Amino acid sequence: MTRPSPFGHPFLLGFDEIEQALDRVAKAANDGYPPYNIERLPRTEREPERLRITLAVAGFTRDQLDVTLEESQLIVRGRQADDKSRTFLHRGIAARQFQRAFLLADGMEVLGADLSNGLLSIDLARPEPERIVRRIDIGSRDAD
């Protein structure tokens, strides 16, 4: 049985990509690791208004993290190898892998990423859109 699409209304033309994006987001929202914050940073004299995604990646080095932009998805991956040379009496911090994906709106730019004190911060900006008003000429199909 298929579920009805909220974008199936005849007035919502061309929104099938949004529906697919919502499906991707719903599938990716199940895993809670690593925890993350998203904050809005105000505009300054030198920088536009930005968004900052901060992921708690304690124990990962820069070499074990990978940040990529694939089409409209920002994907953060972490890979830790299990160190066989160490003997643990108790192991509460597991070496694990993760992948966290964020769906970006059209026009979003990734400004950069920084790893400090176990927190990976990724800054994003959306350029101000131009306000375009275009007049559409009305033609006539009547035969004269």
Short mmCIF file of N, CA, C and O in Angstrom, two decimals:
data_model
loop_
_atom_site.label_atom_id
_atom_site.label_comp_id
_atom_site.label_asym_id
_atom_site.label_seq_id
_atom_site.Cartn_x
_atom_site.Cartn_y
_atom_site.Cartn_z
N MET A 1 0.84 -1.18 0.00
CA MET A 1 0.00 0.00 0.00
C MET A 1 0.89 1.24 0.00
O MET A 1 1.81 1.35 0.79
N THR A 2 0.64 2.16 -0.88
CA THR A 2 1.42 3.39 -0.94
C THR A 2 0.69 4.49 -0.19
O THR A 2 -0.52 4.53 -0.14
N ARG A 3 1.48 5.39 0.37
CA ARG A 3 0.87 6.50 1.09
C ARG A 3 0.62 7.64 0.11
O ARG A 3 1.39 7.84 -0.83
N PRO A 4 -0.44 8.39 0.33
CA PRO A 4 -0.71 9.52 -0.56
C PRO A 4 0.35 10.61 -0.38
O PRO A 4 0.80 10.87 0.73
N SER A 5 0.71 11.23 -1.46
CA SER A 5 1.73 12.28 -1.42
C SER A 5 1.10 13.61 -1.07
O SER A 5 0.09 13.99 -1.63
N PRO A 6 1.72 14.35 -0.13
CA PRO A 6 1.19 15.69 0.15
C PRO A 6 1.43 16.65 -1.01
O PRO A 6 0.83 17.72 -1.06
N PHE A 7 2.29 16.26 -1.94
CA PHE A 7 2.59 17.11 -3.09
C PHE A 7 1.82 16.68 -4.33
O PHE A 7 2.16 17.07 -5.44
N GLY A 8 0.79 15.86 -4.16
CA GLY A 8 0.02 15.36 -5.28
C GLY A 8 -1.07 16.31 -5.75
O GLY A 8 -1.78 16.02 -6.70
N HIS A 9 -1.22 17.43 -5.08
CA HIS A 9 -2.26 18.40 -5.45
C HIS A 9 -1.90 19.04 -6.79
O HIS A 9 -0.73 19.32 -7.06
N PRO A 10 -2.88 19.29 -7.65
CA PRO A 10 -2.57 19.84 -8.98
C PRO A 10 -1.96 21.24 -8.95
O PRO A 10 -1.33 21.66 -9.93
N PHE A 11 -2.08 21.99 -7.86
CA PHE A 11 -1.48 23.32 -7.79
C PHE A 11 0.00 23.26 -7.40
O PHE A 11 0.70 24.25 -7.48
N LEU A 12 0.48 22.12 -6.94
CA LEU A 12 1.87 21.96 -6.52
C LEU A 12 2.66 21.26 -7.62
O LEU A 12 2.92 20.07 -7.56
N LEU A 13 3.03 22.00 -8.63
CA LEU A 13 3.74 21.44 -9.78
C LEU A 13 5.25 21.54 -9.58
O LEU A 13 5.76 22.58 -9.18
N GLY A 14 5.95 20.47 -9.85
CA GLY A 14 7.40 20.47 -9.80
C GLY A 14 7.99 20.33 -8.40
O GLY A 14 9.16 20.62 -8.20
N PHE A 15 7.21 19.87 -7.44
CA PHE A 15 7.70 19.71 -6.08
C PHE A 15 8.12 18.29 -5.75
O PHE A 15 8.33 17.95 -4.59
N ASP A 16 8.28 17.44 -6.77
CA ASP A 16 8.64 16.06 -6.52
C ASP A 16 10.03 15.93 -5.90
O ASP A 16 10.29 15.04 -5.11
N GLU A 17 10.95 16.86 -6.21
CA GLU A 17 12.28 16.83 -5.59
C GLU A 17 12.20 17.09 -4.10
O GLU A 17 12.94 16.51 -3.32
N ILE A 18 11.28 17.95 -3.67
CA ILE A 18 11.11 18.24 -2.25
C ILE A 18 10.60 16.99 -1.54
O ILE A 18 11.05 16.65 -0.44
N GLU A 19 9.69 16.29 -2.16
CA GLU A 19 9.17 15.05 -1.57
C GLU A 19 10.28 14.02 -1.40
O GLU A 19 10.40 13.37 -0.37
N GLN A 20 11.14 13.89 -2.41
CA GLN A 20 12.26 12.95 -2.32
C GLN A 20 13.22 13.38 -1.22
O GLN A 20 13.75 12.54 -0.48
N ALA A 21 13.46 14.69 -1.09
CA ALA A 21 14.34 15.19 -0.03
C ALA A 21 13.77 14.89 1.35
O ALA A 21 14.50 14.49 2.26
N LEU A 22 12.48 15.06 1.53
CA LEU A 22 11.85 14.75 2.81
C LEU A 22 11.97 13.27 3.14
O LEU A 22 12.18 12.90 4.31
N ASP A 23 11.85 12.41 2.15
CA ASP A 23 12.02 10.97 2.38
C ASP A 23 13.45 10.66 2.83
O ASP A 23 13.66 9.87 3.75
N ARG A 24 14.46 11.31 2.20
CA ARG A 24 15.85 11.09 2.59
C ARG A 24 16.10 11.56 4.02
O ARG A 24 16.79 10.90 4.79
N VAL A 25 15.54 12.71 4.37
CA VAL A 25 15.74 13.25 5.72
C VAL A 25 15.10 12.34 6.76
O VAL A 25 15.67 12.08 7.81
N ALA A 26 13.93 11.82 6.46
CA ALA A 26 13.24 10.93 7.41
C ALA A 26 14.05 9.65 7.64
O ALA A 26 14.12 9.15 8.77
N LYS A 27 14.68 9.12 6.61
CA LYS A 27 15.48 7.90 6.76
C LYS A 27 16.76 8.17 7.54
O LYS A 27 17.22 7.33 8.30
N ALA A 28 17.36 9.36 7.38
CA ALA A 28 18.63 9.67 8.03
C ALA A 28 18.46 10.12 9.47
O ALA A 28 19.42 10.17 10.22
N ALA A 29 17.25 10.44 9.90
CA ALA A 29 17.04 11.00 11.23
C ALA A 29 17.03 9.96 12.34
O ALA A 29 16.95 10.32 13.51
N ASN A 30 17.15 8.69 12.02
CA ASN A 30 17.03 7.64 13.03
C ASN A 30 18.25 7.53 13.94
O ASN A 30 18.11 7.19 15.10
N ASP A 31 19.45 7.75 13.44
CA ASP A 31 20.66 7.56 14.23
C ASP A 31 21.01 8.84 14.98
O ASP A 31 21.06 9.91 14.39
N GLY A 32 21.27 8.74 16.27
CA GLY A 32 21.56 9.92 17.07
C GLY A 32 23.04 10.17 17.27
O GLY A 32 23.41 11.04 18.06
N TYR A 33 23.91 9.43 16.58
CA TYR A 33 25.35 9.60 16.76
C TYR A 33 25.98 10.12 15.50
O TYR A 33 25.68 9.62 14.43
N PRO A 34 26.85 11.07 15.57
CA PRO A 34 27.21 11.85 16.74
C PRO A 34 26.19 12.96 17.00
O PRO A 34 25.53 13.41 16.05
N PRO A 35 26.07 13.40 18.25
CA PRO A 35 25.15 14.51 18.51
C PRO A 35 25.66 15.78 17.82
O PRO A 35 26.86 15.94 17.59
N TYR A 36 24.73 16.67 17.49
CA TYR A 36 25.12 17.89 16.78
C TYR A 36 24.22 19.06 17.17
O TYR A 36 23.12 18.87 17.68
N ASN A 37 24.72 20.26 16.92
CA ASN A 37 23.97 21.50 17.08
C ASN A 37 23.95 22.22 15.74
O ASN A 37 24.90 22.08 14.95
N ILE A 38 22.91 23.00 15.52
CA ILE A 38 22.87 23.91 14.37
C ILE A 38 22.52 25.28 14.93
O ILE A 38 21.52 25.42 15.63
N GLU A 39 23.37 26.25 14.67
CA GLU A 39 23.12 27.59 15.19
C GLU A 39 23.20 28.63 14.07
O GLU A 39 23.87 28.42 13.07
N ARG A 40 22.50 29.71 14.29
CA ARG A 40 22.52 30.83 13.35
C ARG A 40 23.50 31.87 13.88
O ARG A 40 23.39 32.28 15.03
N LEU A 41 24.46 32.27 13.05
CA LEU A 41 25.43 33.28 13.42
C LEU A 41 25.06 34.59 12.73
O LEU A 41 24.81 34.60 11.52
N PRO A 42 25.01 35.68 13.47
CA PRO A 42 24.55 36.95 12.87
C PRO A 42 25.53 37.50 11.85
O PRO A 42 26.72 37.18 11.85
N ARG A 43 25.01 38.33 11.00
CA ARG A 43 25.80 39.01 9.97
C ARG A 43 26.78 39.96 10.67
O ARG A 43 26.46 40.59 11.66
N THR A 44 28.01 40.01 10.14
CA THR A 44 29.01 40.96 10.62
C THR A 44 29.40 41.86 9.46
O THR A 44 28.90 41.72 8.34
N GLU A 45 30.32 42.78 9.74
CA GLU A 45 30.78 43.66 8.65
C GLU A 45 31.49 42.89 7.55
O GLU A 45 31.44 43.27 6.39
N ARG A 46 32.17 41.80 7.93
CA ARG A 46 32.95 41.04 6.95
C ARG A 46 32.25 39.80 6.42
O ARG A 46 32.63 39.28 5.38
N GLU A 47 31.25 39.28 7.15
CA GLU A 47 30.64 38.01 6.76
C GLU A 47 29.13 38.11 6.73
O GLU A 47 28.53 38.82 7.55
N PRO A 48 28.49 37.36 5.82
CA PRO A 48 27.02 37.34 5.80
C PRO A 48 26.49 36.50 6.96
O PRO A 48 27.26 35.86 7.68
N GLU A 49 25.17 36.51 7.12
CA GLU A 49 24.57 35.62 8.11
C GLU A 49 24.92 34.19 7.75
O GLU A 49 24.90 33.81 6.58
N ARG A 50 25.29 33.40 8.76
CA ARG A 50 25.75 32.04 8.51
C ARG A 50 25.02 31.05 9.40
O ARG A 50 24.42 31.43 10.40
N LEU A 51 25.11 29.80 9.03
CA LEU A 51 24.68 28.69 9.86
C LEU A 51 25.94 27.91 10.22
O LEU A 51 26.85 27.78 9.40
N ARG A 52 25.98 27.40 11.45
CA ARG A 52 27.11 26.57 11.87
C ARG A 52 26.56 25.25 12.39
O ARG A 52 25.74 25.22 13.30
N ILE A 53 27.04 24.17 11.79
CA ILE A 53 26.74 22.83 12.27
C ILE A 53 27.93 22.39 13.10
O ILE A 53 29.07 22.44 12.62
N THR A 54 27.70 21.99 14.34
CA THR A 54 28.77 21.53 15.22
C THR A 54 28.46 20.10 15.65
O THR A 54 27.40 19.84 16.22
N LEU A 55 29.39 19.20 15.34
CA LEU A 55 29.24 17.79 15.71
C LEU A 55 30.23 17.44 16.80
O LEU A 55 31.39 17.85 16.73
N ALA A 56 29.79 16.68 17.80
CA ALA A 56 30.66 16.20 18.87
C ALA A 56 31.37 14.94 18.39
O ALA A 56 30.76 13.88 18.31
N VAL A 57 32.65 15.08 18.06
CA VAL A 57 33.41 13.96 17.49
C VAL A 57 34.66 13.68 18.33
O VAL A 57 35.75 13.48 17.80
N ALA A 58 34.50 13.68 19.65
CA ALA A 58 35.63 13.44 20.55
C ALA A 58 36.31 12.12 20.20
O ALA A 58 35.64 11.11 19.95
N GLY A 59 37.63 12.13 20.17
CA GLY A 59 38.39 10.93 19.87
C GLY A 59 38.74 10.78 18.40
O GLY A 59 39.56 9.93 18.05
N PHE A 60 38.15 11.56 17.53
CA PHE A 60 38.47 11.50 16.10
C PHE A 60 39.53 12.55 15.76
O PHE A 60 39.49 13.68 16.28
N THR A 61 40.45 12.18 14.89
CA THR A 61 41.44 13.13 14.39
C THR A 61 40.98 13.66 13.03
O THR A 61 40.02 13.12 12.44
N ARG A 62 41.65 14.67 12.53
CA ARG A 62 41.31 15.22 11.21
C ARG A 62 41.39 14.15 10.12
O ARG A 62 40.58 14.13 9.21
N ASP A 63 42.37 13.26 10.24
CA ASP A 63 42.55 12.21 9.24
C ASP A 63 41.43 11.18 9.26
O ASP A 63 41.22 10.48 8.28
N GLN A 64 40.71 11.08 10.36
CA GLN A 64 39.64 10.10 10.49
C GLN A 64 38.28 10.67 10.12
O GLN A 64 37.28 9.95 10.14
N LEU A 65 38.23 11.96 9.79
CA LEU A 65 36.98 12.63 9.43
C LEU A 65 37.01 13.04 7.98
O LEU A 65 38.07 13.38 7.44
N ASP A 66 35.85 13.00 7.36
CA ASP A 66 35.73 13.38 5.95
C ASP A 66 34.44 14.19 5.79
O ASP A 66 33.36 13.73 6.20
N VAL A 67 34.55 15.38 5.23
CA VAL A 67 33.39 16.23 4.97
C VAL A 67 33.30 16.41 3.46
O VAL A 67 34.24 16.89 2.83
N THR A 68 32.17 16.01 2.87
CA THR A 68 32.00 16.14 1.43
C THR A 68 30.64 16.76 1.12
O THR A 68 29.71 16.66 1.91
N LEU A 69 30.58 17.38 -0.03
CA LEU A 69 29.33 17.93 -0.54
C LEU A 69 28.99 17.15 -1.79
O LEU A 69 29.73 17.18 -2.78
N GLU A 70 27.91 16.37 -1.73
CA GLU A 70 27.47 15.55 -2.85
C GLU A 70 26.11 16.06 -3.30
O GLU A 70 25.12 15.85 -2.61
N GLU A 71 26.10 16.74 -4.42
CA GLU A 71 24.92 17.42 -4.93
C GLU A 71 24.42 18.39 -3.86
O GLU A 71 25.12 19.32 -3.52
N SER A 72 23.28 18.16 -3.26
CA SER A 72 22.78 19.09 -2.25
C SER A 72 22.89 18.53 -0.84
O SER A 72 22.27 19.05 0.08
N GLN A 73 23.69 17.48 -0.66
CA GLN A 73 23.85 16.88 0.66
C GLN A 73 25.26 17.12 1.19
O GLN A 73 26.24 16.85 0.50
N LEU A 74 25.32 17.63 2.42
CA LEU A 74 26.58 17.73 3.14
C LEU A 74 26.71 16.44 3.95
O LEU A 74 25.84 16.13 4.76
N ILE A 75 27.77 15.69 3.69
CA ILE A 75 27.94 14.39 4.34
C ILE A 75 29.21 14.42 5.17
O ILE A 75 30.28 14.76 4.68
N VAL A 76 29.07 14.06 6.45
CA VAL A 76 30.20 13.98 7.36
C VAL A 76 30.37 12.52 7.74
O VAL A 76 29.44 11.87 8.21
N ARG A 77 31.59 12.00 7.51
CA ARG A 77 31.88 10.60 7.83
C ARG A 77 33.04 10.55 8.81
O ARG A 77 33.98 11.34 8.70
N GLY A 78 32.97 9.61 9.72
CA GLY A 78 34.07 9.36 10.65
C GLY A 78 34.40 7.89 10.67
O GLY A 78 33.51 7.05 10.72
N ARG A 79 35.71 7.61 10.59
CA ARG A 79 36.15 6.21 10.59
C ARG A 79 37.32 6.08 11.57
O ARG A 79 38.35 6.71 11.38
N GLN A 80 37.14 5.25 12.59
CA GLN A 80 38.20 4.97 13.54
C GLN A 80 38.57 3.51 13.43
O GLN A 80 37.70 2.64 13.38
N ALA A 81 39.87 3.25 13.41
CA ALA A 81 40.34 1.86 13.40
C ALA A 81 40.56 1.41 14.84
O ALA A 81 40.97 2.19 15.69
N ASP A 82 40.25 0.17 15.11
CA ASP A 82 40.45 -0.39 16.44
C ASP A 82 41.95 -0.63 16.63
O ASP A 82 42.58 -1.31 15.83
N ASP A 83 42.52 -0.05 17.69
CA ASP A 83 43.95 -0.17 17.98
C ASP A 83 44.20 -1.50 18.70
O ASP A 83 43.89 -1.65 19.89
N LYS A 84 44.75 -2.45 17.99
CA LYS A 84 44.97 -3.80 18.53
C LYS A 84 46.14 -3.84 19.52
O LYS A 84 46.29 -4.79 20.27
N SER A 85 46.99 -2.79 19.53
CA SER A 85 48.16 -2.81 20.40
C SER A 85 47.82 -2.42 21.84
O SER A 85 48.66 -2.56 22.72
N ARG A 86 46.59 -1.98 22.08
CA ARG A 86 46.20 -1.55 23.43
C ARG A 86 45.35 -2.61 24.10
O ARG A 86 44.52 -3.27 23.46
N THR A 87 45.54 -2.78 25.42
CA THR A 87 44.76 -3.72 26.20
C THR A 87 43.91 -2.92 27.18
O THR A 87 44.43 -2.20 28.02
N PHE A 88 42.60 -3.05 27.07
CA PHE A 88 41.68 -2.29 27.91
C PHE A 88 41.17 -3.17 29.04
O PHE A 88 40.79 -4.33 28.83
N LEU A 89 41.13 -2.63 30.25
CA LEU A 89 40.48 -3.30 31.38
C LEU A 89 38.99 -3.00 31.35
O LEU A 89 38.18 -3.82 31.78
N HIS A 90 38.64 -1.83 30.87
CA HIS A 90 37.24 -1.44 30.65
C HIS A 90 37.21 -0.60 29.38
O HIS A 90 38.04 0.28 29.19
N ARG A 91 36.25 -0.86 28.53
CA ARG A 91 36.16 -0.09 27.28
C ARG A 91 34.77 0.49 27.18
O ARG A 91 33.82 -0.19 26.80
N GLY A 92 34.64 1.77 27.51
CA GLY A 92 33.37 2.47 27.41
C GLY A 92 33.32 3.40 26.21
O GLY A 92 32.25 3.87 25.82
N ILE A 93 34.48 3.67 25.62
CA ILE A 93 34.56 4.52 24.43
C ILE A 93 34.90 3.61 23.26
O ILE A 93 36.03 3.18 23.10
N ALA A 94 33.91 3.29 22.48
CA ALA A 94 34.10 2.36 21.37
C ALA A 94 34.65 3.08 20.15
O ALA A 94 34.32 4.24 19.90
N ALA A 95 35.51 2.40 19.42
CA ALA A 95 35.93 2.90 18.12
C ALA A 95 34.79 2.58 17.16
O ALA A 95 34.42 1.43 16.99
N ARG A 96 34.21 3.62 16.60
CA ARG A 96 33.06 3.38 15.74
C ARG A 96 33.11 4.28 14.52
O ARG A 96 33.84 5.24 14.47
N GLN A 97 32.29 3.93 13.57
CA GLN A 97 32.16 4.70 12.34
C GLN A 97 30.80 5.39 12.36
O GLN A 97 29.87 4.93 13.01
N PHE A 98 30.73 6.49 11.63
CA PHE A 98 29.43 7.16 11.51
C PHE A 98 29.35 7.86 10.17
O PHE A 98 30.37 8.12 9.52
N GLN A 99 28.14 8.15 9.79
CA GLN A 99 27.86 9.01 8.64
C GLN A 99 26.65 9.84 9.00
O GLN A 99 25.62 9.32 9.41
N ARG A 100 26.78 11.14 8.87
CA ARG A 100 25.69 12.07 9.17
C ARG A 100 25.50 12.93 7.92
O ARG A 100 26.46 13.50 7.41
N ALA A 101 24.28 13.01 7.42
CA ALA A 101 23.99 13.78 6.21
C ALA A 101 23.04 14.93 6.53
O ALA A 101 22.12 14.78 7.33
N PHE A 102 23.30 16.07 5.92
CA PHE A 102 22.46 17.25 6.04
C PHE A 102 22.06 17.68 4.64
O PHE A 102 22.91 17.85 3.77
N LEU A 103 20.78 17.86 4.42
CA LEU A 103 20.27 18.28 3.12
C LEU A 103 20.29 19.80 3.08
O LEU A 103 19.71 20.46 3.94
N LEU A 104 20.98 20.36 2.10
CA LEU A 104 21.14 21.81 1.99
C LEU A 104 20.18 22.37 0.94
O LEU A 104 19.95 21.76 -0.10
N ALA A 105 19.67 23.55 1.22
CA ALA A 105 18.81 24.24 0.26
C ALA A 105 19.64 24.72 -0.93
O ALA A 105 20.86 24.89 -0.82
N ASP A 106 18.98 24.96 -2.04
CA ASP A 106 19.67 25.49 -3.22
C ASP A 106 20.35 26.79 -2.87
O ASP A 106 19.79 27.64 -2.17
N GLY A 107 21.58 26.96 -3.33
CA GLY A 107 22.31 28.19 -3.11
C GLY A 107 23.16 28.22 -1.86
O GLY A 107 23.96 29.12 -1.67
N MET A 108 23.01 27.22 -0.97
CA MET A 108 23.82 27.19 0.25
C MET A 108 25.27 26.92 -0.12
O MET A 108 25.55 26.08 -0.98
N GLU A 109 26.19 27.63 0.53
CA GLU A 109 27.61 27.46 0.29
C GLU A 109 28.28 26.96 1.56
O GLU A 109 27.98 27.44 2.65
N VAL A 110 29.20 26.01 1.42
CA VAL A 110 29.98 25.54 2.54
C VAL A 110 31.22 26.43 2.60
O VAL A 110 32.02 26.45 1.67
N LEU A 111 31.37 27.18 3.70
CA LEU A 111 32.48 28.11 3.84
C LEU A 111 33.74 27.43 4.34
O LEU A 111 34.85 27.85 4.01
N GLY A 112 33.59 26.39 5.15
CA GLY A 112 34.76 25.70 5.68
C GLY A 112 34.41 24.85 6.87
O GLY A 112 33.28 24.89 7.37
N ALA A 113 35.41 24.09 7.34
CA ALA A 113 35.23 23.21 8.49
C ALA A 113 36.44 23.34 9.40
O ALA A 113 37.55 23.61 8.93
N ASP A 114 36.20 23.17 10.71
CA ASP A 114 37.27 23.32 11.69
C ASP A 114 37.06 22.29 12.80
O ASP A 114 35.93 22.07 13.24
N LEU A 115 38.16 21.66 13.24
CA LEU A 115 38.11 20.68 14.33
C LEU A 115 38.88 21.25 15.50
O LEU A 115 40.07 21.55 15.39
N SER A 116 38.19 21.42 16.64
CA SER A 116 38.83 21.98 17.82
C SER A 116 38.17 21.40 19.07
O SER A 116 36.94 21.43 19.19
N ASN A 117 38.99 20.88 20.00
CA ASN A 117 38.51 20.36 21.28
C ASN A 117 37.40 19.31 21.11
O ASN A 117 36.44 19.30 21.87
N GLY A 118 37.53 18.45 20.12
CA GLY A 118 36.56 17.38 19.92
C GLY A 118 35.27 17.81 19.25
O GLY A 118 34.33 17.03 19.18
N LEU A 119 35.21 19.05 18.76
CA LEU A 119 34.03 19.56 18.07
C LEU A 119 34.38 19.91 16.63
O LEU A 119 35.32 20.68 16.38
N LEU A 120 33.64 19.34 15.70
CA LEU A 120 33.81 19.66 14.29
C LEU A 120 32.75 20.69 13.92
O LEU A 120 31.55 20.42 14.04
N SER A 121 33.19 21.88 13.50
CA SER A 121 32.27 22.95 13.12
C SER A 121 32.35 23.17 11.62
O SER A 121 33.43 23.26 11.05
N ILE A 122 31.18 23.25 11.00
CA ILE A 122 31.08 23.48 9.56
C ILE A 122 30.22 24.72 9.36
O ILE A 122 29.08 24.76 9.81
N ASP A 123 30.78 25.73 8.71
CA ASP A 123 30.06 26.98 8.48
C ASP A 123 29.45 27.00 7.09
O ASP A 123 30.10 26.62 6.10
N LEU A 124 28.19 27.44 7.03
CA LEU A 124 27.43 27.52 5.79
C LEU A 124 26.90 28.93 5.63
O LEU A 124 26.62 29.61 6.61
N ALA A 125 26.73 29.36 4.38
CA ALA A 125 26.12 30.66 4.11
C ALA A 125 25.19 30.53 2.92
O ALA A 125 25.41 29.73 2.03
N ARG A 126 24.16 31.35 2.96
CA ARG A 126 23.25 31.42 1.83
C ARG A 126 23.32 32.84 1.30
O ARG A 126 22.96 33.78 2.00
N PRO A 127 23.78 33.00 0.06
CA PRO A 127 23.84 34.35 -0.50
C PRO A 127 22.44 34.95 -0.60
O PRO A 127 21.46 34.23 -0.76
N GLU A 128 22.38 36.25 -0.45
CA GLU A 128 21.10 36.94 -0.57
C GLU A 128 20.56 36.75 -1.98
O GLU A 128 21.25 37.06 -2.96
N PRO A 129 19.33 36.25 -2.12
CA PRO A 129 18.78 36.07 -3.47
C PRO A 129 18.41 37.41 -4.08
O PRO A 129 18.01 38.34 -3.38
N GLU A 130 18.58 37.47 -5.38
CA GLU A 130 18.14 38.67 -6.10
C GLU A 130 16.63 38.62 -6.22
O GLU A 130 16.04 37.57 -6.47
N ARG A 131 16.01 39.76 -6.07
CA ARG A 131 14.56 39.86 -6.25
C ARG A 131 14.33 40.23 -7.71
O ARG A 131 14.63 41.35 -8.13
N ILE A 132 13.81 39.28 -8.46
CA ILE A 132 13.61 39.48 -9.89
C ILE A 132 12.12 39.54 -10.18
O ILE A 132 11.36 38.66 -9.78
N VAL A 133 11.73 40.60 -10.84
CA VAL A 133 10.36 40.73 -11.31
C VAL A 133 10.44 40.76 -12.83
O VAL A 133 11.18 41.57 -13.41
N ARG A 134 9.72 39.86 -13.47
CA ARG A 134 9.77 39.78 -14.92
C ARG A 134 8.35 39.83 -15.47
O ARG A 134 7.47 39.10 -15.01
N ARG A 135 8.16 40.68 -16.42
CA ARG A 135 6.86 40.80 -17.04
C ARG A 135 6.73 39.73 -18.12
O ARG A 135 7.63 39.52 -18.93
N ILE A 136 5.59 39.06 -18.13
CA ILE A 136 5.31 38.01 -19.11
C ILE A 136 4.33 38.58 -20.13
O ILE A 136 3.22 39.00 -19.78
N ASP A 137 4.76 38.65 -21.39
CA ASP A 137 3.88 39.14 -22.44
C ASP A 137 2.79 38.12 -22.73
O ASP A 137 3.04 36.91 -22.71
N ILE A 138 1.61 38.61 -23.00
CA ILE A 138 0.48 37.75 -23.31
C ILE A 138 0.28 37.78 -24.81
O ILE A 138 0.07 38.82 -25.41
N GLY A 139 0.40 36.61 -25.40
CA GLY A 139 0.21 36.50 -26.84
C GLY A 139 -1.22 36.12 -27.17
O GLY A 139 -2.05 35.92 -26.29
N SER A 140 -1.49 36.03 -28.45
CA SER A 140 -2.83 35.68 -28.89
C SER A 140 -2.70 34.55 -29.91
O SER A 140 -1.88 34.60 -30.82
N ARG A 141 -3.53 33.54 -29.78
CA ARG A 141 -3.52 32.43 -30.72
C ARG A 141 -4.67 32.56 -31.71
O ARG A 141 -4.87 31.67 -32.53
N ASP A 142 -5.42 33.62 -31.60
CA ASP A 142 -6.53 33.83 -32.54
C ASP A 142 -5.99 34.08 -33.93
O ASP A 142 -5.04 34.83 -34.12
N ALA A 143 -6.61 33.48 -34.89
CA ALA A 143 -6.23 33.70 -36.29
C ALA A 143 -6.93 34.99 -36.77
O ALA A 143 -8.13 35.15 -36.61
N ASP A 144 -6.17 35.91 -37.28
CA ASP A 144 -6.77 37.16 -37.78
C ASP A 144 -7.03 37.11 -39.25
O ASP A 144 -6.43 36.59 -40.06
#
